[in-house]
mmCIF file of C-alpha atoms in Angstrom:
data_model
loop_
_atom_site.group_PDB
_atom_site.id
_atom_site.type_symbol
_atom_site.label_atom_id
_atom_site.label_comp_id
_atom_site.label_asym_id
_atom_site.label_seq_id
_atom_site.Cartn_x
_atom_site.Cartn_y
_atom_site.Cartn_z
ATOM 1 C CA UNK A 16 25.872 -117.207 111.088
ATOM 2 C CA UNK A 17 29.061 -115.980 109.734
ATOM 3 C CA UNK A 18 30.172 -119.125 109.099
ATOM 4 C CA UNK A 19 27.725 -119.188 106.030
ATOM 5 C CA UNK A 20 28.901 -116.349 104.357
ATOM 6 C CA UNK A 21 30.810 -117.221 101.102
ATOM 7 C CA UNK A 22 32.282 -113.795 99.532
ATOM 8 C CA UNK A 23 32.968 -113.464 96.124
ATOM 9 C CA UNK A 24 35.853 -112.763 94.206
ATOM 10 C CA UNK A 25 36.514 -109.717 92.297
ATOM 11 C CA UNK A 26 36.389 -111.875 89.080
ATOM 12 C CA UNK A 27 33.353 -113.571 90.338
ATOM 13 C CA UNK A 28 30.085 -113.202 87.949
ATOM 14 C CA UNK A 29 26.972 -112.009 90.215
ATOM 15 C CA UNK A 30 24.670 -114.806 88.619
ATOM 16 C CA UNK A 31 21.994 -115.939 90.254
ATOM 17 C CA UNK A 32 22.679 -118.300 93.360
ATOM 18 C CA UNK A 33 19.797 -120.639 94.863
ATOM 19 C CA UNK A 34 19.999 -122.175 98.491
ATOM 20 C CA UNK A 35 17.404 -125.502 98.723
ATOM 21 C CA UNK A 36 15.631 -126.763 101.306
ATOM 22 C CA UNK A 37 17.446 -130.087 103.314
ATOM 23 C CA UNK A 38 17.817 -133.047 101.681
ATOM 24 C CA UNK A 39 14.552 -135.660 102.689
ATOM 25 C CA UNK A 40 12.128 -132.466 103.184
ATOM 26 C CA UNK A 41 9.378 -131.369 100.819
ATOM 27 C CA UNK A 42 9.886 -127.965 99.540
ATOM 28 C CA UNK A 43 7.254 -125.843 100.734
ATOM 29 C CA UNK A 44 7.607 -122.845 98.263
ATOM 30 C CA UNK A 45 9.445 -121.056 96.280
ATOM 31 C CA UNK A 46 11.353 -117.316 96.741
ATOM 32 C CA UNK A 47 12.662 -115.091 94.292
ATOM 33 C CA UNK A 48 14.858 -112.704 95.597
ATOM 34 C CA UNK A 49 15.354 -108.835 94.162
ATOM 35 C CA UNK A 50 18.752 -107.123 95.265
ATOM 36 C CA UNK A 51 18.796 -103.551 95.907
ATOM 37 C CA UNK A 52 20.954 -100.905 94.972
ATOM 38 C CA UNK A 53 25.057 -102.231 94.632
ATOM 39 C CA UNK A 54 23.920 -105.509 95.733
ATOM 40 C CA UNK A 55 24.099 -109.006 93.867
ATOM 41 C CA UNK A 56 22.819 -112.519 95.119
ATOM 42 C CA UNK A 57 25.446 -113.231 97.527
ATOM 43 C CA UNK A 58 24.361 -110.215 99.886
ATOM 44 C CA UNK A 59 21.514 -112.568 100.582
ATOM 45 C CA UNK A 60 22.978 -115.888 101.619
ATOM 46 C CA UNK A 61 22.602 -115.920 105.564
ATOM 47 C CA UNK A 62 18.815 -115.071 104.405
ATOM 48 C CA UNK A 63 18.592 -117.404 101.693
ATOM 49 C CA UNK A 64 20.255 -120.257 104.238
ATOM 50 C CA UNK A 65 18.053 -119.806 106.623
ATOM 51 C CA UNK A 66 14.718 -119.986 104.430
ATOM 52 C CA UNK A 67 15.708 -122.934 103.240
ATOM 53 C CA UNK A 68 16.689 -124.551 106.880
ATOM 54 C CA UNK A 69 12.715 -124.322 106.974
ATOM 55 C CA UNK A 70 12.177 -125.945 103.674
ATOM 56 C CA UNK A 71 12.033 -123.288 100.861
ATOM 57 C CA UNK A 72 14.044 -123.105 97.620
ATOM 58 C CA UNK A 73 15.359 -119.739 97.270
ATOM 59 C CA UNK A 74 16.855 -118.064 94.229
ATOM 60 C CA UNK A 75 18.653 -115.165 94.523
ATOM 61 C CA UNK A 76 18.918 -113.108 91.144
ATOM 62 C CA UNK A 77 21.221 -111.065 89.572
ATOM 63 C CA UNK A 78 18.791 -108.203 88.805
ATOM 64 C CA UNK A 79 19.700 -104.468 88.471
ATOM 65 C CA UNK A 80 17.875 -101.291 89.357
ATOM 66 C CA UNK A 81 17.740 -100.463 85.270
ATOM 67 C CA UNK A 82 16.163 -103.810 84.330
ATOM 68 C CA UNK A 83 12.465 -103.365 83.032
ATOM 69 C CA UNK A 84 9.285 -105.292 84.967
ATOM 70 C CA UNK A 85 9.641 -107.463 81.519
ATOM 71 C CA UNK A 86 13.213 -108.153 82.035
ATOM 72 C CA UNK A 87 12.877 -109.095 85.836
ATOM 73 C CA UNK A 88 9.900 -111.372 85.053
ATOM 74 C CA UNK A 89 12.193 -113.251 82.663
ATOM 75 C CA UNK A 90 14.955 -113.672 85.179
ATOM 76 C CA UNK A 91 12.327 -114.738 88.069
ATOM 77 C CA UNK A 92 10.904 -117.200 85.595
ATOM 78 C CA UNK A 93 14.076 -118.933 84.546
ATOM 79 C CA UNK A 94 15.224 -119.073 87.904
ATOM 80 C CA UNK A 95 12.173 -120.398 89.389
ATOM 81 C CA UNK A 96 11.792 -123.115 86.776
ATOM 82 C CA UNK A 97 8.945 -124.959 84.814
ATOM 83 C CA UNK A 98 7.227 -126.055 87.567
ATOM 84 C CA UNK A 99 8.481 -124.122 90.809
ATOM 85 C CA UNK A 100 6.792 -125.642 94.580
ATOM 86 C CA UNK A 101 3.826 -122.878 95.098
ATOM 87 C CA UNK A 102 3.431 -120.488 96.719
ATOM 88 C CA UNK A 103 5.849 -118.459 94.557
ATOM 89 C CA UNK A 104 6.513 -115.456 96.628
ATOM 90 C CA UNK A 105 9.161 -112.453 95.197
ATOM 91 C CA UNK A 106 10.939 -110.896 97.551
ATOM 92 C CA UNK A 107 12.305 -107.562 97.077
ATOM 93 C CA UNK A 108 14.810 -105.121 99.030
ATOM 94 C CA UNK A 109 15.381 -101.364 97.999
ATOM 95 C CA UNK A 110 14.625 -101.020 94.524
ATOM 96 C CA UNK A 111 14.211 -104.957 94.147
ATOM 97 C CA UNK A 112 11.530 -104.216 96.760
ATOM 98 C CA UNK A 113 9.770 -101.709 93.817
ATOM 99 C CA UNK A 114 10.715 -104.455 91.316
ATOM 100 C CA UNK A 115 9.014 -107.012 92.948
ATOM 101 C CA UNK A 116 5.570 -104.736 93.456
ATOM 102 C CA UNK A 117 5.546 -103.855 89.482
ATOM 103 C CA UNK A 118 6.353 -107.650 88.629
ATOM 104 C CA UNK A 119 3.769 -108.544 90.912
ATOM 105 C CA UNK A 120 1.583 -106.474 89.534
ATOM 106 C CA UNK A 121 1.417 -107.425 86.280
ATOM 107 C CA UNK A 122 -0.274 -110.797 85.758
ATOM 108 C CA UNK A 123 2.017 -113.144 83.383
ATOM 109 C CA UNK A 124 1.063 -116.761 82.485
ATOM 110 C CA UNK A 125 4.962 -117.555 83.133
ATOM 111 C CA UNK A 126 4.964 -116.798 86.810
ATOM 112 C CA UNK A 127 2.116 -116.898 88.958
ATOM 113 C CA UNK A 128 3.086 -115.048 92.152
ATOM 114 C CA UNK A 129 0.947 -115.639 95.069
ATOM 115 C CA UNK A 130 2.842 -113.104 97.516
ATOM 116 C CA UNK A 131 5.837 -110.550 97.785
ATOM 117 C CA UNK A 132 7.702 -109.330 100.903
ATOM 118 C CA UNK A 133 8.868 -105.755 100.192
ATOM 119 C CA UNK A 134 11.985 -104.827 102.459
ATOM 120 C CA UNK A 135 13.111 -101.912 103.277
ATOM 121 C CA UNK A 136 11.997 -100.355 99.540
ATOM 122 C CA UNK A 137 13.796 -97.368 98.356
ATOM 123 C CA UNK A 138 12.625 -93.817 98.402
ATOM 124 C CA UNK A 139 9.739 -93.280 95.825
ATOM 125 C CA UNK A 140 8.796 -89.645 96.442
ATOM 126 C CA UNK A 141 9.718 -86.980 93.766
ATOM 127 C CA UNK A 142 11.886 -85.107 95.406
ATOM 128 C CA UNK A 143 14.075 -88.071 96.550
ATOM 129 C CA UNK A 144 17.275 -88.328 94.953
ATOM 130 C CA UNK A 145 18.051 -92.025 96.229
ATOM 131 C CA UNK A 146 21.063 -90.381 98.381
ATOM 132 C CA UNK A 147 21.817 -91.728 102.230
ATOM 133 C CA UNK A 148 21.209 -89.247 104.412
ATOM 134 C CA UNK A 149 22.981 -89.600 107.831
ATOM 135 C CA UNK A 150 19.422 -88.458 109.986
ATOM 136 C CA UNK A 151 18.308 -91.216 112.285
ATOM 137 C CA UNK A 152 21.060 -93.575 111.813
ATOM 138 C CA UNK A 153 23.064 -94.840 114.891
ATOM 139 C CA UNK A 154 26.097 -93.371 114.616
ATOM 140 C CA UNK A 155 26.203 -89.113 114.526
ATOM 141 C CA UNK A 156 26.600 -86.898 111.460
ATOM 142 C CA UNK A 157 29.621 -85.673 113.157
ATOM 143 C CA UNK A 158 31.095 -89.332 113.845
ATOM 144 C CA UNK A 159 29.805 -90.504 110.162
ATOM 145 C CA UNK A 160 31.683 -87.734 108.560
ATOM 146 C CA UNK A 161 35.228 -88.502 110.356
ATOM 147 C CA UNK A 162 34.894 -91.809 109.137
ATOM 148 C CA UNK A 163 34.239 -90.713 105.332
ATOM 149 C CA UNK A 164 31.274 -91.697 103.069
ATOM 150 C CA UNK A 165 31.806 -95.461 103.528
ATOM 151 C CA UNK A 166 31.243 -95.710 107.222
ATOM 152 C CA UNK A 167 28.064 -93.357 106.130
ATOM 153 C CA UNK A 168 26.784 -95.790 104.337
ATOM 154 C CA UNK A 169 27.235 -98.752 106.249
ATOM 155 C CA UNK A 170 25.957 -96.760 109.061
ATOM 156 C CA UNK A 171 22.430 -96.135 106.855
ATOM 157 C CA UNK A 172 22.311 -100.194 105.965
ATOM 158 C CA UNK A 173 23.057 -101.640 108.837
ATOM 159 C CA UNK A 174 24.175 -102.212 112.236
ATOM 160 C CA UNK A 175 24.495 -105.761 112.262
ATOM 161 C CA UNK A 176 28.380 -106.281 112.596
ATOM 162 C CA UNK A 177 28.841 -109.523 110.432
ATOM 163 C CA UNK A 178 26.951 -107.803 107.947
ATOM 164 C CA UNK A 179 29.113 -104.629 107.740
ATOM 165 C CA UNK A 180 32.558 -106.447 107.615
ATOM 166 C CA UNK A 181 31.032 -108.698 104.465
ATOM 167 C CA UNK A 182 30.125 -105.657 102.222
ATOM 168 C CA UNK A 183 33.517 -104.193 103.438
ATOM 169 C CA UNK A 184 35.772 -107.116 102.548
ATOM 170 C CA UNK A 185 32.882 -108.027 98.768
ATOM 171 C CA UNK A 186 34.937 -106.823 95.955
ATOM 172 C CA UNK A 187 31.340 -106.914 94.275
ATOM 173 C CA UNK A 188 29.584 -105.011 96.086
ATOM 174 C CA UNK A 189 29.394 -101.324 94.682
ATOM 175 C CA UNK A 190 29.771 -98.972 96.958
ATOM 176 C CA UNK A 191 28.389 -95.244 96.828
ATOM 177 C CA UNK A 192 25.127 -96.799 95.207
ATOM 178 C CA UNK A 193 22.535 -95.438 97.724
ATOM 179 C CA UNK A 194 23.280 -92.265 95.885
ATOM 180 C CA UNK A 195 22.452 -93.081 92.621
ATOM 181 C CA UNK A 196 18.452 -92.007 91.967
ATOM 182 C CA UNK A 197 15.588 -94.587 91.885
ATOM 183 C CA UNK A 198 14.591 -95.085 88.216
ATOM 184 C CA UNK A 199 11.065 -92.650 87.915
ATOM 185 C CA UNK A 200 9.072 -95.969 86.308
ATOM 186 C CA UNK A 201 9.701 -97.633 89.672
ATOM 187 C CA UNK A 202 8.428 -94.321 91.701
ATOM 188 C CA UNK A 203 4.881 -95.049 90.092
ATOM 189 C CA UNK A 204 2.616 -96.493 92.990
ATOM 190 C CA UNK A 205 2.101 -100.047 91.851
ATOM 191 C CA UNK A 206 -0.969 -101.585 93.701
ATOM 192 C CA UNK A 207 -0.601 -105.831 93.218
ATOM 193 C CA UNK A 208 -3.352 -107.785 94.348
ATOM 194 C CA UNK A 209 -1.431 -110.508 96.471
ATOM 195 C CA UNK A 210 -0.778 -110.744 99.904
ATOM 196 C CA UNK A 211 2.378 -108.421 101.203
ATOM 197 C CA UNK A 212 4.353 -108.216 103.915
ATOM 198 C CA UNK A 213 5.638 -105.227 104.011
ATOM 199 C CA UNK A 214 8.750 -104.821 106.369
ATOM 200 C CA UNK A 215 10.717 -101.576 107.493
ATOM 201 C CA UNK A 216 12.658 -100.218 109.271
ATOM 202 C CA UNK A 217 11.718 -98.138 112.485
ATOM 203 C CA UNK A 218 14.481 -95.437 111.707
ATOM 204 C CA UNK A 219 15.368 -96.147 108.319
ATOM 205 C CA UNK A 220 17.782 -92.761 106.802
ATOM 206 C CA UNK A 221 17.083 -94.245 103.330
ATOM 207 C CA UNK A 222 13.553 -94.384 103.105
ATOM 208 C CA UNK A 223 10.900 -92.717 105.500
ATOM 209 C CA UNK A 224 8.635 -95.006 107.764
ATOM 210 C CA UNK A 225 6.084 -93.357 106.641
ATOM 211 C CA UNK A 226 5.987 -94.252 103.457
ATOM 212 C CA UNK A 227 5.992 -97.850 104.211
ATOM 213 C CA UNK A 228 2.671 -96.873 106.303
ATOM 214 C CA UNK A 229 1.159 -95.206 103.202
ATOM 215 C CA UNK A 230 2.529 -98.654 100.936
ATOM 216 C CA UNK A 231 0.694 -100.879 103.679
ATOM 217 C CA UNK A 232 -2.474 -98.894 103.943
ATOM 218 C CA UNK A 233 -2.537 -98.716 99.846
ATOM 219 C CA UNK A 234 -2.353 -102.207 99.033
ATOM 220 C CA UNK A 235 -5.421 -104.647 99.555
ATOM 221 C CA UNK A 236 -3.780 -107.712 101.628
ATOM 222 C CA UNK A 237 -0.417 -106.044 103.658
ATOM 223 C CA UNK A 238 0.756 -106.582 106.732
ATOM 224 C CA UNK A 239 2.766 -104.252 108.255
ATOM 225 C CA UNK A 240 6.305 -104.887 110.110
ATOM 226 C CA UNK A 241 8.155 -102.452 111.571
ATOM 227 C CA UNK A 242 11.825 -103.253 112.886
ATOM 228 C CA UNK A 243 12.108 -101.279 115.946
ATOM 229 C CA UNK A 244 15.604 -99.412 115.291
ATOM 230 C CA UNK A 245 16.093 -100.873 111.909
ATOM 231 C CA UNK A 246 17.771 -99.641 108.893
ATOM 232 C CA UNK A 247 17.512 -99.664 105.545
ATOM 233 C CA UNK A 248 18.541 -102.894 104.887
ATOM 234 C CA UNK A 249 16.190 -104.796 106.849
ATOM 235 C CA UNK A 250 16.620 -108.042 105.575
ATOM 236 C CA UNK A 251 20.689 -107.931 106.875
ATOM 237 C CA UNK A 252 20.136 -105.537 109.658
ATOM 238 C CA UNK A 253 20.935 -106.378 113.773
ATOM 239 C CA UNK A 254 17.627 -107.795 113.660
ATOM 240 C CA UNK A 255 18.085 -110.096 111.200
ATOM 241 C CA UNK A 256 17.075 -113.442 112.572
ATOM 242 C CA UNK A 257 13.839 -112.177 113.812
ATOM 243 C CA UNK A 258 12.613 -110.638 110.445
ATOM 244 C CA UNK A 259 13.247 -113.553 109.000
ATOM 245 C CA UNK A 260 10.917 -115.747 111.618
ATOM 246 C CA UNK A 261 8.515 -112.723 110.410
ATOM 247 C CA UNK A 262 8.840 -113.875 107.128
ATOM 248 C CA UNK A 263 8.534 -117.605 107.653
ATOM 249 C CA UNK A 264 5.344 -117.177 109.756
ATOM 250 C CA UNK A 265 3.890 -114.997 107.208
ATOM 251 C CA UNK A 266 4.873 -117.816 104.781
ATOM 252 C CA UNK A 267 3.093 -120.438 106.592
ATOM 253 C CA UNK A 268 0.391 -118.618 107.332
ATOM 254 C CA UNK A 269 0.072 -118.183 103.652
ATOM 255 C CA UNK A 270 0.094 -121.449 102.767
ATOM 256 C CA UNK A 271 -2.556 -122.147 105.574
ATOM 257 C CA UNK A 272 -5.105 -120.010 104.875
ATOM 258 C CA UNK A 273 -5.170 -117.723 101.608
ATOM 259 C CA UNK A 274 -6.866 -115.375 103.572
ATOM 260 C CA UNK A 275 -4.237 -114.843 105.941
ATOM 261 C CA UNK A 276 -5.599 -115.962 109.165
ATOM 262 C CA UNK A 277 -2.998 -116.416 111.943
ATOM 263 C CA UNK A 278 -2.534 -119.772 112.561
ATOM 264 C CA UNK A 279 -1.310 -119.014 116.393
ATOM 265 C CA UNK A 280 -1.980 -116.007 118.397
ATOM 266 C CA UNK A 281 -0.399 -115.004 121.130
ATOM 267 C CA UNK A 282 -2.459 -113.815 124.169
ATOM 268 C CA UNK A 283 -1.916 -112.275 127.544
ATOM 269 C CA UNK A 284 -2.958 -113.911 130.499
ATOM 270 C CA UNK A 285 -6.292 -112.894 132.394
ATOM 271 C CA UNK A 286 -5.649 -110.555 135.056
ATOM 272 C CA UNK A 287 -6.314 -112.200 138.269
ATOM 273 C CA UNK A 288 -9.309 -111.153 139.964
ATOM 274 C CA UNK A 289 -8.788 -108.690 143.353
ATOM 275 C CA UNK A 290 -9.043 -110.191 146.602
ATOM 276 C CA UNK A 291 -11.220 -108.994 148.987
ATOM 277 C CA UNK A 292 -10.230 -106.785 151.623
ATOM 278 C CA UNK A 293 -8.691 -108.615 154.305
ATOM 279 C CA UNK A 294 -8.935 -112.230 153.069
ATOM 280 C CA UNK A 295 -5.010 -112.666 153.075
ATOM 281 C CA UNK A 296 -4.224 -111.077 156.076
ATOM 282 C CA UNK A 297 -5.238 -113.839 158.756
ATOM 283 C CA UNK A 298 -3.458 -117.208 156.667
ATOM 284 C CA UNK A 299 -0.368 -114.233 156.834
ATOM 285 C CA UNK A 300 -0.738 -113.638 160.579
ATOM 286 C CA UNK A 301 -1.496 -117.563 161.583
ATOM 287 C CA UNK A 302 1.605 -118.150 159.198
ATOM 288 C CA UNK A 303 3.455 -115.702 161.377
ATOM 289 C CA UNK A 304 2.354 -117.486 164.925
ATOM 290 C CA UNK A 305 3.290 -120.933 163.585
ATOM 291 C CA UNK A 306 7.097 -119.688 163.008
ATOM 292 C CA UNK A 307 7.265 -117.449 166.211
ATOM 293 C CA UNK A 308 5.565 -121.329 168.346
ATOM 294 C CA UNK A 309 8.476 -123.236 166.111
ATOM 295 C CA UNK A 310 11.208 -121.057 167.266
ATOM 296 C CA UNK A 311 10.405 -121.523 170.574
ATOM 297 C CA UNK A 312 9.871 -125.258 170.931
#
């Protein structure tokens, strides 16, 4: 998938990008994308490619951790359109992940959101400071430190390798940004009343599991996915192309059934019952005779 990737210049503008579905397919929804911390629209392309291989429009925007829940509505509004394909479904990473709960949220006649994915959201608790911390990511403190605060970082996004050489080589991309503190109006425990899928991951440095466990169990309609041995940036980590299947069969199960029944489950096959003591052992032994009578005719 590295193919896709399309870096911008340093004089490029982080506007919004949008990635549609393939020519002679329906749409089948529409996703609003929320960057995270030193990210822009770009970041997201192998996502946004890949969402729309399965038929939905996806829009990318140029939102910033400062912008108010008014200002991000705005943004998701123009980019979506008059009449966007439903569901309309914001997707959020870091602080774009608290962005999209607070949009979400709030009720607007200019955007009706039937669903938000929240990715890897940054650090709400009080005493977070918004800073990477080096515990639980792959490579040591010791190792992490050699390298300088860079390789930190990457190290506490993620370990997929295409991923880390694009933020190296993006001239837009602003490093160091994990450190800067998550704005306190975004800290505030937003409870939306549409369907979430709630992904994290399993040893994120940013961001605690377990406060994607207390998001999940807060909210009325979550599902919970946890990436096992995913970072912070879930949505671009190793495990990249299976959280995004997560996300498409969350989609469609959305658009199949508002209450969110699966639409395929996978089951185990029945244990097969015990034989009884003895029943093999003569078709074994007369099995046995045949080959010994064979060998010697």
């Amino acid at each position: 998938m590295t193919g896709l990737f399309t870096a911008p210049a340093l004089s490029t503008p982080t506007l919004a990008r949008s990635w549609r579905q393939p020519e002679g397919i329906d749409p089948r929804g529409t996703l609003l994308v929320l960057p995270g911390r030193g990210e822009h629209p770009l970041v997201y392309e192998r996502f946004g490619r890949r969402l729309a291989a399965d038929g939905y429009q996806v829009h990318a925007l140029a939102t910033t951790p400062g912008d108010r829940t008014e200002d991000v509505l705005a943004r998701a509004a123009e980019a979506a359109g008059p009449d966007p394909v439903a569901p309309v479904i914001l997707v959020g990473s870091d602080t774009g992940a608290l962005q999209a709960l607070h949009t979400a949220a709030d009720a607007d006649p200019r955007l009706t959101v039937a669903g938000i994915v929240v990715a890897g959201a940054a650090p709400t608790a009080d005493a977070a400071t918004g800073a990477a911390p080096t515990t639980g990511a792959r490579e040591t403190g010791a190792a992490q430190d050699a390298a300088g605060p860079w390789q930190a970082e990457l190290a506490a996004r993620t370990a997929c390798p295409a991923h880390r050489k694009r933020l190296t080589e993006d001239g837009a991309f602003v490093r160091g940004s994990l450190d800067a503190p998550v704005p306190d109006r975004l800290r505030s425990g937003a409870r939306p009343a549409v369907p979430a899928l709630v992904l994290h991951g399993a040893v994120d440095p940013v961001t605690p599991l377990g406060q994607a466990r207390e998001l999940a169990a807060r909210l009325p309609r979550a599902t919970l996915g946890v990436v096992r041995d995913g970072l912070h940036d879930v949505l671009n980590d190793a495990s990249h192309r299976t959280t995004a299947a997560v996300v498409v069969l969350w989609l469609e199960r959305l658009r199949a059934d508002p209450a969110g029944r699966p639409i395929l489950t996978v089951e185990e096959p029945a244990e097969p019952e015990p034989a009884e003591p003895g029943a093999a052992e003569p078709e074994a032994a007369e099995q046995v005779e045949e080959g010994a009578e064979g060998a010697r005719s």
